[in-house]
Structures are given as C-alpha cells and as structure tokens.
PDB file of C-alpha atoms and ligand atoms in Angstrom:
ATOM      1  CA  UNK A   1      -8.186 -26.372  36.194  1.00  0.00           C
ATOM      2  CA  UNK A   2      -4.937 -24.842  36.748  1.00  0.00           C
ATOM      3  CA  UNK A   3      -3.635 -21.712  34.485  1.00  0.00           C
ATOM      4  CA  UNK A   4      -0.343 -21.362  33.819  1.00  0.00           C
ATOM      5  CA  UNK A   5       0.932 -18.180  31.976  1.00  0.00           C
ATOM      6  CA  UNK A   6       4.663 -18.381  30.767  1.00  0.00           C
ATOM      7  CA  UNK A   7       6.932 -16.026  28.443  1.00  0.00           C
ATOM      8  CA  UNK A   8      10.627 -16.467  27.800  1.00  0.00           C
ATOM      9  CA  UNK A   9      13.487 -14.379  26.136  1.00  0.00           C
ATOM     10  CA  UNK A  10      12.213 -11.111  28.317  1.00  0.00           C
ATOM     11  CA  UNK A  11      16.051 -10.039  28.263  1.00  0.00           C
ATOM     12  CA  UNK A  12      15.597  -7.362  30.759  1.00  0.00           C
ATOM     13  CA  UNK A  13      17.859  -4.302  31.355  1.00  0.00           C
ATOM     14  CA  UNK A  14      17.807  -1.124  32.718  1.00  0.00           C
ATOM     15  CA  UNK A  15      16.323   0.269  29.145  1.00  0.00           C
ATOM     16  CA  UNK A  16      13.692  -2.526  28.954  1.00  0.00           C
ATOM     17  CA  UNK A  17      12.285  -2.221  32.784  1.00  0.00           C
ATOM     18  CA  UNK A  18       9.030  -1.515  33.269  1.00  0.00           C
ATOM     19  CA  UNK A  19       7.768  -2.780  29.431  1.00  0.00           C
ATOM     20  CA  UNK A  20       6.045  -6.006  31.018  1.00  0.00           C
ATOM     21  CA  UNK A  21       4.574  -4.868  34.602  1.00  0.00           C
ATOM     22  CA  UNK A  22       1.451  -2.910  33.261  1.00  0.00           C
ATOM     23  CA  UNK A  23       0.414  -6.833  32.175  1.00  0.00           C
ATOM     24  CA  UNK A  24       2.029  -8.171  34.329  1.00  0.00           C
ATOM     25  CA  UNK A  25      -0.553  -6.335  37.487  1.00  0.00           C
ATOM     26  CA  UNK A  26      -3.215  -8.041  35.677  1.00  0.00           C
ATOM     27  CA  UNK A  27      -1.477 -11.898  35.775  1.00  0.00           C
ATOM     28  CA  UNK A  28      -3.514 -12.871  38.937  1.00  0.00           C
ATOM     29  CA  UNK A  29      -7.004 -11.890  37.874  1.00  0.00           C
ATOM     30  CA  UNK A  30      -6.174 -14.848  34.509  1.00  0.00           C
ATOM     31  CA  UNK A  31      -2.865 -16.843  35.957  1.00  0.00           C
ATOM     32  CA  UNK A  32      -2.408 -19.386  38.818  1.00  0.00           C
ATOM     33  CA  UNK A  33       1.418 -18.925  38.690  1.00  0.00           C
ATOM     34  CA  UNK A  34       3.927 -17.551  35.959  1.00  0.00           C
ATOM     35  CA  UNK A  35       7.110 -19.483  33.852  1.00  0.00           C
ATOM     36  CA  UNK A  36       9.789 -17.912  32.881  1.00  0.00           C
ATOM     37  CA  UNK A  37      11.699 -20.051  30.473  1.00  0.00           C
ATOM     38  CA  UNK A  38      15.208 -18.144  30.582  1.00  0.00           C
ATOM     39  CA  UNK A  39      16.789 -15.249  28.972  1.00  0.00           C
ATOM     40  CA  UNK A  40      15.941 -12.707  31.503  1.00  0.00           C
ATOM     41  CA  UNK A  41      18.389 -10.760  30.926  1.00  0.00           C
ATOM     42  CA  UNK A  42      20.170  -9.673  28.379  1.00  0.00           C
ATOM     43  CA  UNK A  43      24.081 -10.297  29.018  1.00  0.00           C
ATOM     44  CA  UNK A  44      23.607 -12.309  32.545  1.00  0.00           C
ATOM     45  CA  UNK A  45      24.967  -9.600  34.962  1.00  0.00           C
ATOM     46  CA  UNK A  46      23.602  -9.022  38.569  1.00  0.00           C
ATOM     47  CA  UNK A  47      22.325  -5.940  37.312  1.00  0.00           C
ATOM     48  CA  UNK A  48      20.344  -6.931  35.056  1.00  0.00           C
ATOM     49  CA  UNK A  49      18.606  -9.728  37.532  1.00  0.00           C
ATOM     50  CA  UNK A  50      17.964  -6.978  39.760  1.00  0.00           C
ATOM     51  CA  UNK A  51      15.795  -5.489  36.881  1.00  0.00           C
ATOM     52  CA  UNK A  52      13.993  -8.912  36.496  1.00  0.00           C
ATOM     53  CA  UNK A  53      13.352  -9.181  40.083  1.00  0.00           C
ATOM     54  CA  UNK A  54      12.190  -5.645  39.740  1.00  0.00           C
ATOM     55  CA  UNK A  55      10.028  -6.421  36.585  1.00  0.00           C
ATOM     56  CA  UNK A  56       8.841  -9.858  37.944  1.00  0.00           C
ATOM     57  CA  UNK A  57       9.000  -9.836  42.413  1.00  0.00           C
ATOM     58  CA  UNK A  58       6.320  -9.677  44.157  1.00  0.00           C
ATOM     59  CA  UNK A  59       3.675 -10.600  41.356  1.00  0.00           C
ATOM     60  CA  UNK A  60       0.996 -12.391  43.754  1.00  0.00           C
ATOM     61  CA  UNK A  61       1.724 -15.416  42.221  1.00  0.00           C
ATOM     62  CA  UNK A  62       4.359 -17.852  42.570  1.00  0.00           C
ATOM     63  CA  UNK A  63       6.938 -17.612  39.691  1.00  0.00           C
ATOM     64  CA  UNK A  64       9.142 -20.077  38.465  1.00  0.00           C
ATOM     65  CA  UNK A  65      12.281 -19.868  36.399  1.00  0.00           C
ATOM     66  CA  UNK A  66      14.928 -21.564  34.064  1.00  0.00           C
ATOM     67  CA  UNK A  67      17.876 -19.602  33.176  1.00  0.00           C
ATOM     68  CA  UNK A  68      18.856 -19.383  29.651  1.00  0.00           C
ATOM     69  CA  UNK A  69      22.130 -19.016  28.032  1.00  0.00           C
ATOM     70  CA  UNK A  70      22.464 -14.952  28.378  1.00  0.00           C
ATOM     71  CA  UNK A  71      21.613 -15.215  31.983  1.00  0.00           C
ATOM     72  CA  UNK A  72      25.302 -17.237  31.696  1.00  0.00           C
ATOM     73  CA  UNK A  73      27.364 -14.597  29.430  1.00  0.00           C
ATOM     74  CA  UNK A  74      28.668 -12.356  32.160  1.00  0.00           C
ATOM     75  CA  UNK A  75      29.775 -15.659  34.423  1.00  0.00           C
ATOM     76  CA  UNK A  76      27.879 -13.575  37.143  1.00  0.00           C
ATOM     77  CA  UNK A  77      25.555 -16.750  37.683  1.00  0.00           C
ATOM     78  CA  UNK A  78      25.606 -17.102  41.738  1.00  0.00           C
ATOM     79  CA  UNK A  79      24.598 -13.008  41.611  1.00  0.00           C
ATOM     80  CA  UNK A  80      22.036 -13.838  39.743  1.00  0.00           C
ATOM     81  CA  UNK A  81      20.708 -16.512  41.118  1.00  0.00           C
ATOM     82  CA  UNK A  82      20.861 -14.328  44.330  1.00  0.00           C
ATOM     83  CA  UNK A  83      19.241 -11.633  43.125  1.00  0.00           C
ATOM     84  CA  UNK A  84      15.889 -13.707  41.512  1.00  0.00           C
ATOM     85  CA  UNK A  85      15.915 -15.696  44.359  1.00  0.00           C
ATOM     86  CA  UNK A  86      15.438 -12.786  47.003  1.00  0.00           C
ATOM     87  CA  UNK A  87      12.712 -11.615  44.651  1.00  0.00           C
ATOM     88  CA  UNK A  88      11.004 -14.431  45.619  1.00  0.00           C
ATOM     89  CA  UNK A  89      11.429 -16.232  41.762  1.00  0.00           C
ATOM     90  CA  UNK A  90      12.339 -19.946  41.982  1.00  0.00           C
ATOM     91  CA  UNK A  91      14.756 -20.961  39.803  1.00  0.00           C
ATOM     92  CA  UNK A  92      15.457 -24.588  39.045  1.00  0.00           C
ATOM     93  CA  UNK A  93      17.795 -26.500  37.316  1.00  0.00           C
ATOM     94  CA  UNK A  94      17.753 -30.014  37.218  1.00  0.00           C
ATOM     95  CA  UNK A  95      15.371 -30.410  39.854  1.00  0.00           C
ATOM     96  CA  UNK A  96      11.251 -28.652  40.961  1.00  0.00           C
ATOM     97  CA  UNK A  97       8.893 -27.631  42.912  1.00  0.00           C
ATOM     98  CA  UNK A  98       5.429 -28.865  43.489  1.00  0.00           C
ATOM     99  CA  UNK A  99       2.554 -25.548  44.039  1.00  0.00           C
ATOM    100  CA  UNK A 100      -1.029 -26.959  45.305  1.00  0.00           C
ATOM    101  CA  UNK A 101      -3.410 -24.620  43.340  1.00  0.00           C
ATOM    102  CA  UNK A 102      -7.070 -24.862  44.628  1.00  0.00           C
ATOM    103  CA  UNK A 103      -6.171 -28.702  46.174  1.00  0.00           C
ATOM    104  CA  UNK A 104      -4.587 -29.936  42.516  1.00  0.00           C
ATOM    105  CA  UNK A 105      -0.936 -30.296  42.975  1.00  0.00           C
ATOM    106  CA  UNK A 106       1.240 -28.708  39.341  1.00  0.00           C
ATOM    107  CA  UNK A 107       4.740 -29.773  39.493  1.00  0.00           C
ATOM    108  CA  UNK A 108       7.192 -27.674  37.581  1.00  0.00           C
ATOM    109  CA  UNK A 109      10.948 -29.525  36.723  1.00  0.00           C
ATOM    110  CA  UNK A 110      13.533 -27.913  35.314  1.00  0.00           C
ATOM    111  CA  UNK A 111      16.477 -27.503  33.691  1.00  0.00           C
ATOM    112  CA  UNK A 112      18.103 -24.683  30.995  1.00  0.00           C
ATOM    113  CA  UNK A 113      18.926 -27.462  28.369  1.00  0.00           C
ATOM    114  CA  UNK A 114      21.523 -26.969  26.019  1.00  0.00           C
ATOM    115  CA  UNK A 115      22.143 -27.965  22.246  1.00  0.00           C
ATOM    116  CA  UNK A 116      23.697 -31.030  20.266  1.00  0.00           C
ATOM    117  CA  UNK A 117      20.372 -31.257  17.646  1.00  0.00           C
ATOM    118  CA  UNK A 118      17.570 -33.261  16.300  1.00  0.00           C
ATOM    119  CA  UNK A 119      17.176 -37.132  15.878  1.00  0.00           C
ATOM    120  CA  UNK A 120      19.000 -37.922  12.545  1.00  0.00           C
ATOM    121  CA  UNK A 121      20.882 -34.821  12.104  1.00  0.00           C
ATOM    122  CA  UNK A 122      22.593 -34.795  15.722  1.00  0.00           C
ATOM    123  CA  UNK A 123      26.164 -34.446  17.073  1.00  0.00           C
ATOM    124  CA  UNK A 124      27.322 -37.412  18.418  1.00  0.00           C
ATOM    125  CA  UNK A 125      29.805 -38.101  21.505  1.00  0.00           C
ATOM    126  CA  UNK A 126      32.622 -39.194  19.084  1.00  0.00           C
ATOM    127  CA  UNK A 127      35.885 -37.542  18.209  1.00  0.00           C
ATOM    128  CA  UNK A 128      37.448 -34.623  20.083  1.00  0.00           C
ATOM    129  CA  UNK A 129      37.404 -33.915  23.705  1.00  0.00           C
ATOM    130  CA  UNK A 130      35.327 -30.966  23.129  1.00  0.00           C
ATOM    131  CA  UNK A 131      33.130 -32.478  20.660  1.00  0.00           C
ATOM    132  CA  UNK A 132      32.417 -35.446  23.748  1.00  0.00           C
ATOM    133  CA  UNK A 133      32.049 -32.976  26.477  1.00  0.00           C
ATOM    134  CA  UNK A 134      29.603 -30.489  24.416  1.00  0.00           C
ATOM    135  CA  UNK A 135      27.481 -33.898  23.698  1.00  0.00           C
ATOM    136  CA  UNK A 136      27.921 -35.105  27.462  1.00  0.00           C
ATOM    137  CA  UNK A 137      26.221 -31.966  28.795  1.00  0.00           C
ATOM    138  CA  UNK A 138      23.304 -32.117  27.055  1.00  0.00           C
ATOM    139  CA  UNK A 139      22.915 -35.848  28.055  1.00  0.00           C
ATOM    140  CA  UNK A 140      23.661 -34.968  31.426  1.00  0.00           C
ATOM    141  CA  UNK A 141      21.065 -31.966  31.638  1.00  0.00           C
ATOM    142  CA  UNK A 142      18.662 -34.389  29.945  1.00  0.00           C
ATOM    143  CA  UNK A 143      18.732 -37.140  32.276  1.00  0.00           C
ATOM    144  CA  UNK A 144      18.166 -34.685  35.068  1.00  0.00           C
ATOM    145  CA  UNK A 145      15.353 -33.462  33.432  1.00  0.00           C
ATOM    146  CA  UNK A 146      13.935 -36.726  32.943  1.00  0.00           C
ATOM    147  CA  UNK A 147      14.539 -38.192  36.772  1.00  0.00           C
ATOM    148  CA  UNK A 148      13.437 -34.843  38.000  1.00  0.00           C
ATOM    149  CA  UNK A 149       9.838 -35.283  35.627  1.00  0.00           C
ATOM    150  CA  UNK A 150       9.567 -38.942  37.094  1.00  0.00           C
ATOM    151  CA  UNK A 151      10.096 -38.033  40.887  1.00  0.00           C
ATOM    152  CA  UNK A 152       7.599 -35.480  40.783  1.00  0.00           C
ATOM    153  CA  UNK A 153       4.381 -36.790  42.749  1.00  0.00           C
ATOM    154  CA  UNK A 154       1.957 -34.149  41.519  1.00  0.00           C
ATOM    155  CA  UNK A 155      -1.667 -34.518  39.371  1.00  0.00           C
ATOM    156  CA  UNK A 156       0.007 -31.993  36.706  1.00  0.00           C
ATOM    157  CA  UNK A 157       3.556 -32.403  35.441  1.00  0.00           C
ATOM    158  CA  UNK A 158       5.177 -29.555  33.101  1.00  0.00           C
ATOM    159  CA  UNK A 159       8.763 -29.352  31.934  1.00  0.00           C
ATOM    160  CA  UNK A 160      10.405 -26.013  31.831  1.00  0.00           C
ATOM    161  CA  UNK A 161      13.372 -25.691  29.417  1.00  0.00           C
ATOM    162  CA  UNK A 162      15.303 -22.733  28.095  1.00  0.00           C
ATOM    163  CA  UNK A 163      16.830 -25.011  24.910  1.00  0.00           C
ATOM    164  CA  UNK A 164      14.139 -26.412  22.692  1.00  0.00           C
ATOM    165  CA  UNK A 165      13.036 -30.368  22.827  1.00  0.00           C
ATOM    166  CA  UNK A 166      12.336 -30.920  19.609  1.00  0.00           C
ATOM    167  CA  UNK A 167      12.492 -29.284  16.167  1.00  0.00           C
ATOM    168  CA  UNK A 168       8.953 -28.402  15.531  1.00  0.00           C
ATOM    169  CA  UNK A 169       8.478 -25.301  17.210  1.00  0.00           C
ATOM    170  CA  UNK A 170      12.208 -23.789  15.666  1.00  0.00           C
ATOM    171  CA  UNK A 171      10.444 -23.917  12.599  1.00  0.00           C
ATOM    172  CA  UNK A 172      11.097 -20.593  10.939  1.00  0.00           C
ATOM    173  CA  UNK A 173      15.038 -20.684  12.247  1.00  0.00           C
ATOM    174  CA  UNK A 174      17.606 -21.558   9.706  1.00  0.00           C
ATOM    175  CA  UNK A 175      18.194 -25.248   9.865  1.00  0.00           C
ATOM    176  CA  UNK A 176      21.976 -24.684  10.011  1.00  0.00           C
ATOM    177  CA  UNK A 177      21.273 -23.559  13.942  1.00  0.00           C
ATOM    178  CA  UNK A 178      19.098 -26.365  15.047  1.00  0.00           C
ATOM    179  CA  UNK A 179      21.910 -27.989  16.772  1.00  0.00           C
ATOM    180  CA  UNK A 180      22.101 -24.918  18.746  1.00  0.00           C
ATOM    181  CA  UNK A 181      18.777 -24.128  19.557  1.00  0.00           C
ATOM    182  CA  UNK A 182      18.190 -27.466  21.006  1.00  0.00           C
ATOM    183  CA  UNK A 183      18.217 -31.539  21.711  1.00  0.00           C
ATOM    184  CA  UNK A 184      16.447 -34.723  21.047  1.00  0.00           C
ATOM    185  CA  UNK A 185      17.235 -35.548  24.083  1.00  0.00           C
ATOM    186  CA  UNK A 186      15.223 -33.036  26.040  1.00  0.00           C
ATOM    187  CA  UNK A 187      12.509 -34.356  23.901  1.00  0.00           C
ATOM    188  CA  UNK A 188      13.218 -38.139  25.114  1.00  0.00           C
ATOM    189  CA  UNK A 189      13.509 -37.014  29.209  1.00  0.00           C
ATOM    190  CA  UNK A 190      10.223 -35.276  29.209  1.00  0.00           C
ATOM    191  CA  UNK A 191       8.597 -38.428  27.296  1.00  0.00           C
ATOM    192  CA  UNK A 192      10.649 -40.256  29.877  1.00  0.00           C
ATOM    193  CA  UNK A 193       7.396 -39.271  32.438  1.00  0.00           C
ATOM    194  CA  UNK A 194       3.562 -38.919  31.650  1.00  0.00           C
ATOM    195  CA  UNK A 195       4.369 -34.879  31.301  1.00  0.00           C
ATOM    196  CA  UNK A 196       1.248 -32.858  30.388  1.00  0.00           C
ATOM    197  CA  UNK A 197       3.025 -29.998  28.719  1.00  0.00           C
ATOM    198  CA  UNK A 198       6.337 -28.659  27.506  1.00  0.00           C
ATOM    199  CA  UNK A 199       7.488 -25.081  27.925  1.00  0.00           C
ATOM    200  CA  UNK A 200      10.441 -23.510  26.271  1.00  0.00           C
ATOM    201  CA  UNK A 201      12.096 -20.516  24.622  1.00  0.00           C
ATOM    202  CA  UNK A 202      15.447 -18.835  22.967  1.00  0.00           C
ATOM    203  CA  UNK A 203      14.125 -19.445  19.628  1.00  0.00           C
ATOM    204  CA  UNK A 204      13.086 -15.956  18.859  1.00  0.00           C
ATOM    205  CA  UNK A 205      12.253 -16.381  15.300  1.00  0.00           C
ATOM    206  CA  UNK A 206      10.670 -20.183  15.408  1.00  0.00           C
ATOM    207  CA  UNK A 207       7.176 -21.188  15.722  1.00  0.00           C
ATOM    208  CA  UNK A 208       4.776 -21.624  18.762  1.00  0.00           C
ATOM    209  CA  UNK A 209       3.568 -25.745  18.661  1.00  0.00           C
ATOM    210  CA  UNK A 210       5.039 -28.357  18.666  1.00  0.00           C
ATOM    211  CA  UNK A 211       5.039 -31.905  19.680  1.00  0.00           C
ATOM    212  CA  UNK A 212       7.246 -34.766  21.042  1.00  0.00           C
ATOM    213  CA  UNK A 213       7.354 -38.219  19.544  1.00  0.00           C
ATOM    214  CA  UNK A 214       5.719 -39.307  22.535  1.00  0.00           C
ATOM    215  CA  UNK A 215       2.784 -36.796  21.900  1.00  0.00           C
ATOM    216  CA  UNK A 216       3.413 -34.303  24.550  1.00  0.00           C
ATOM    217  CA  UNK A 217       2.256 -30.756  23.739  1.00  0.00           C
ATOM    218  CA  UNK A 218       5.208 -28.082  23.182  1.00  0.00           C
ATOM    219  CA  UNK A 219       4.905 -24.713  23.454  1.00  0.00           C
ATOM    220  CA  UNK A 220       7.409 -21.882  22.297  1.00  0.00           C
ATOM    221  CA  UNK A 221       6.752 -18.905  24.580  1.00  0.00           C
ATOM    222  CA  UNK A 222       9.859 -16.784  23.060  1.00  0.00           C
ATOM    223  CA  UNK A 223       8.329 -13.325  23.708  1.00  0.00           C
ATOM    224  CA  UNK A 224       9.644 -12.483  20.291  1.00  0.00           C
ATOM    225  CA  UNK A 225       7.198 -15.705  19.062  1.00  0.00           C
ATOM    226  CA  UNK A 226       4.472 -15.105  21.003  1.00  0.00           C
ATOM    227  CA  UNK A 227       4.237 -11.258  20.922  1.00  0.00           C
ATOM    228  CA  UNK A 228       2.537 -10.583  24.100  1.00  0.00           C
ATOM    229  CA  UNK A 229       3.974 -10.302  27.762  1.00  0.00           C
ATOM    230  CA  UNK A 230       2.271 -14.081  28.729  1.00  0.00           C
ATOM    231  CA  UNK A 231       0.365 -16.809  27.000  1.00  0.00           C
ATOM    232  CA  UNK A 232      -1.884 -18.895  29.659  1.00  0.00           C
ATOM    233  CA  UNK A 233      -2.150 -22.372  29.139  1.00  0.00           C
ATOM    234  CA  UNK A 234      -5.096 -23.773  30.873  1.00  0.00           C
ATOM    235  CA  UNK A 235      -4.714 -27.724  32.178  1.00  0.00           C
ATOM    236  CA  UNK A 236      -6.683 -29.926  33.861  1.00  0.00           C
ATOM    237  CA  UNK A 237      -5.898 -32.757  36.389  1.00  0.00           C
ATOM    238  CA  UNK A 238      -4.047 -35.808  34.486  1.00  0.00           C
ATOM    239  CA  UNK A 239      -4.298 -33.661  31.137  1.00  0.00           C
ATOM    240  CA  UNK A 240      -4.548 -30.857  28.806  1.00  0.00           C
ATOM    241  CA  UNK A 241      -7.735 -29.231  28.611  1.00  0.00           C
ATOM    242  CA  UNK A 242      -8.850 -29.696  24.858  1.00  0.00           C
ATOM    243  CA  UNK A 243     -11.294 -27.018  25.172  1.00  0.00           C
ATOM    244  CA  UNK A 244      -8.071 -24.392  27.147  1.00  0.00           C
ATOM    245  CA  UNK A 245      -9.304 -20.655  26.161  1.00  0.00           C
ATOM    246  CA  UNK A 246      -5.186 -20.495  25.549  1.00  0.00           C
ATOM    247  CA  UNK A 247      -5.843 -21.937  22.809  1.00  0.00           C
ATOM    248  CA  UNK A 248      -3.217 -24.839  23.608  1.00  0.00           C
TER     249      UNK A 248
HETATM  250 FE1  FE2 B   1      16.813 -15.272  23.958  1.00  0.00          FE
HETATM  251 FE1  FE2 B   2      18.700 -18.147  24.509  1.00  0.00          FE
END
C-alpha cells in the first residue's frame, strides 16, 4: 500500500508562511511522499519559492511538484525552479520520477497542463496564429504527458497536472471558464497508459471527483476544494484501494 498525500493552489508568500507546516510535521507518521499540483506561489517570483521551499524542504518525505500558472506570472521561472529544487522538491514537467516505497515502485509524471476545454465544447487549432499556437500547446503538453505515463516502468502510475483533465471535478466553476481551467486532452494522455490515479488543481471553486472516459479516478486537491493542508490517497500495487481510508 502506498499513501500519497497531495494539495495544490498553496500560493505561498511571505504573509501565508508557516500556515501549512504544523500539518505538515505530522505528513510522515500518515504519507509515503507529498504532491504538489502547482500554484505555490502566489505571483511566481523567487521569493515566493523560497517561502515554499521554506514551507515544504526538508519534510522527511520525498516531494514532488508541478508548477501552475502563477508560479509563471513573474517570468522568474529558472529562480524558481532553483529555489524548489535546492529544497530538495522535484519538479517535473513533461517527464518523472520513479520512488520505491517499502519494495513497490510509484511513478509520478508530470506536466502543468494548460487549457483549450472539454470534448464537444473545445477550441480547435483553426483560424488565427494565436488561436493555433494556444491549441498546439496544450497538445504538445499532452502528448508529453501521455509518453511520459507510458515510459514509466513502475507497479503504481499517477499523473500530476496543474490544469484539470476533464470537466467533472470543475464542477461548481462557471462553465464560461472551462476552457481555461483545463483539456480533454490531458484526459486522453493519462488514459493513453494504465494510470491508477489523477491529481490536479487551480480550480479553487470546483469539485473534488472526477473521472476520465477511460475510468481513471480524478482527484481535485485545490486547497481551496479540499479545505485541509493534504488529502492521502491510499493505493495498492496495479490499483486503487477500494477500501483507501482517503476515502478515494
Ligand atoms: Fe490557484
Ligand atoms: Fe492555477
């Protein structure tokens, strides 16, 4: 049984430090590792990632990380990236990381996502140059997704996404921002591989389960959703735990 515990949307800065670590001491005692699933901090500066590395280093636990579209807003990305990674926080994009817990081998891939919408109500890569290259991303962060779910030689598989895969857990967003919040096609990469469970955040007000069309278990872990500093998500070898304590 391996137990993952994940949260997303933290937005840390200097006025927020400190609000998740009591919890946080406690992780290892009911956590095998911790997923953060972007939106660390709140405008993307270096500063800020300092905080998170503050907030989130040295846990006892490996921690893994997406970034999400505020750790972008400041275009202070390599700083960032410098200052999780000295923390000792993995961060992936596009590719992951295999962590052997008790002999069972959970491999995390990973990618921030990005938006274009839901299966019939989708932009398309037609039109202006913008329009093509906004659609383009997301298929190219998809497909990395996918080919970094099906290289992964691991007995647990778990995407980690900032951008939602499908349009069941934004349920409780206005519909008019779905093609922001997310893409079908993060949906179709992680059913692309026999992935056990799908992690994701920066939809603050949707809802915490969902599914993809291929039946893979989504979970929403938007601190702002699930109103605690962690859910834990307990999985077994080759699946999910029916009976999880999480409550998955
Ligand atoms: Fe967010
Ligand atoms: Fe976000």
């Amino acid at each position: 049984m391996i137990r993952i515990a994940a949260v997303g949307d933290v937005h840390i800065d200097r006025d927020v430090l400190g609000r998740f670590r009591p919890a946080l001491e406690e992780l290892p005692d009911r956590a095998d590792v911790l997923l953060l699933a972007g939106d660390l901090t709140r405008h993307g500066t270096e500063a800020e990632a300092k905080c998170v590395a503050t907030e989130f280093g040295g846990l006892g636990v490996p921690v893994i990380a997406v970034l999400g579209n505020h750790d972008h807003h400041c275009d202070e990305v390599p700083g960032v990236l410098a200052a999780l990674t000295d923390a000792g926080i993995t961060v992936l994009e596009g590719d992951s990381i295999v962590v052997d817990v008790d002999g069972t081998r959970l491999g995390v891939a990973g990618v921030k996502g990005f938006g274009g919408g839901f299966a019939g109500r989708c932009a398309s890569e037609f039109g202006e140059p913008e329009m093509k290259a906004f659609v383009r991303t997301t298929g190219t962060v998809a497909e990395r997704l996918g080919a970094a779910l099906r290289d992964l030689d691991c007995d647990v598989r778990v995407a980690l996404t900032h951008y939602a895969p499908v349009p069941d857990t934004l349920a409780g967003e206005p519909l008019e921002i779905y093609p922001f919040l997310g893409s079908y096609l993060l949906g179709q990469a992680i059913d692309s591989a026999p992935t056990d469970l799908a992690v994701h955040g920066h939809a603050h007000h949707g809802s915490e389960r969902g599914r993809t069309p291929g039946g893979v278990r989504v979970r929403n872990v938007a601190h702002p959703v699930i109103k605690q500093a962690y859910s834990v998500f307990n999985l077994a070898r080759e699946h999910v735990s029916p009976s999880a304590a999480s409550g998955i």
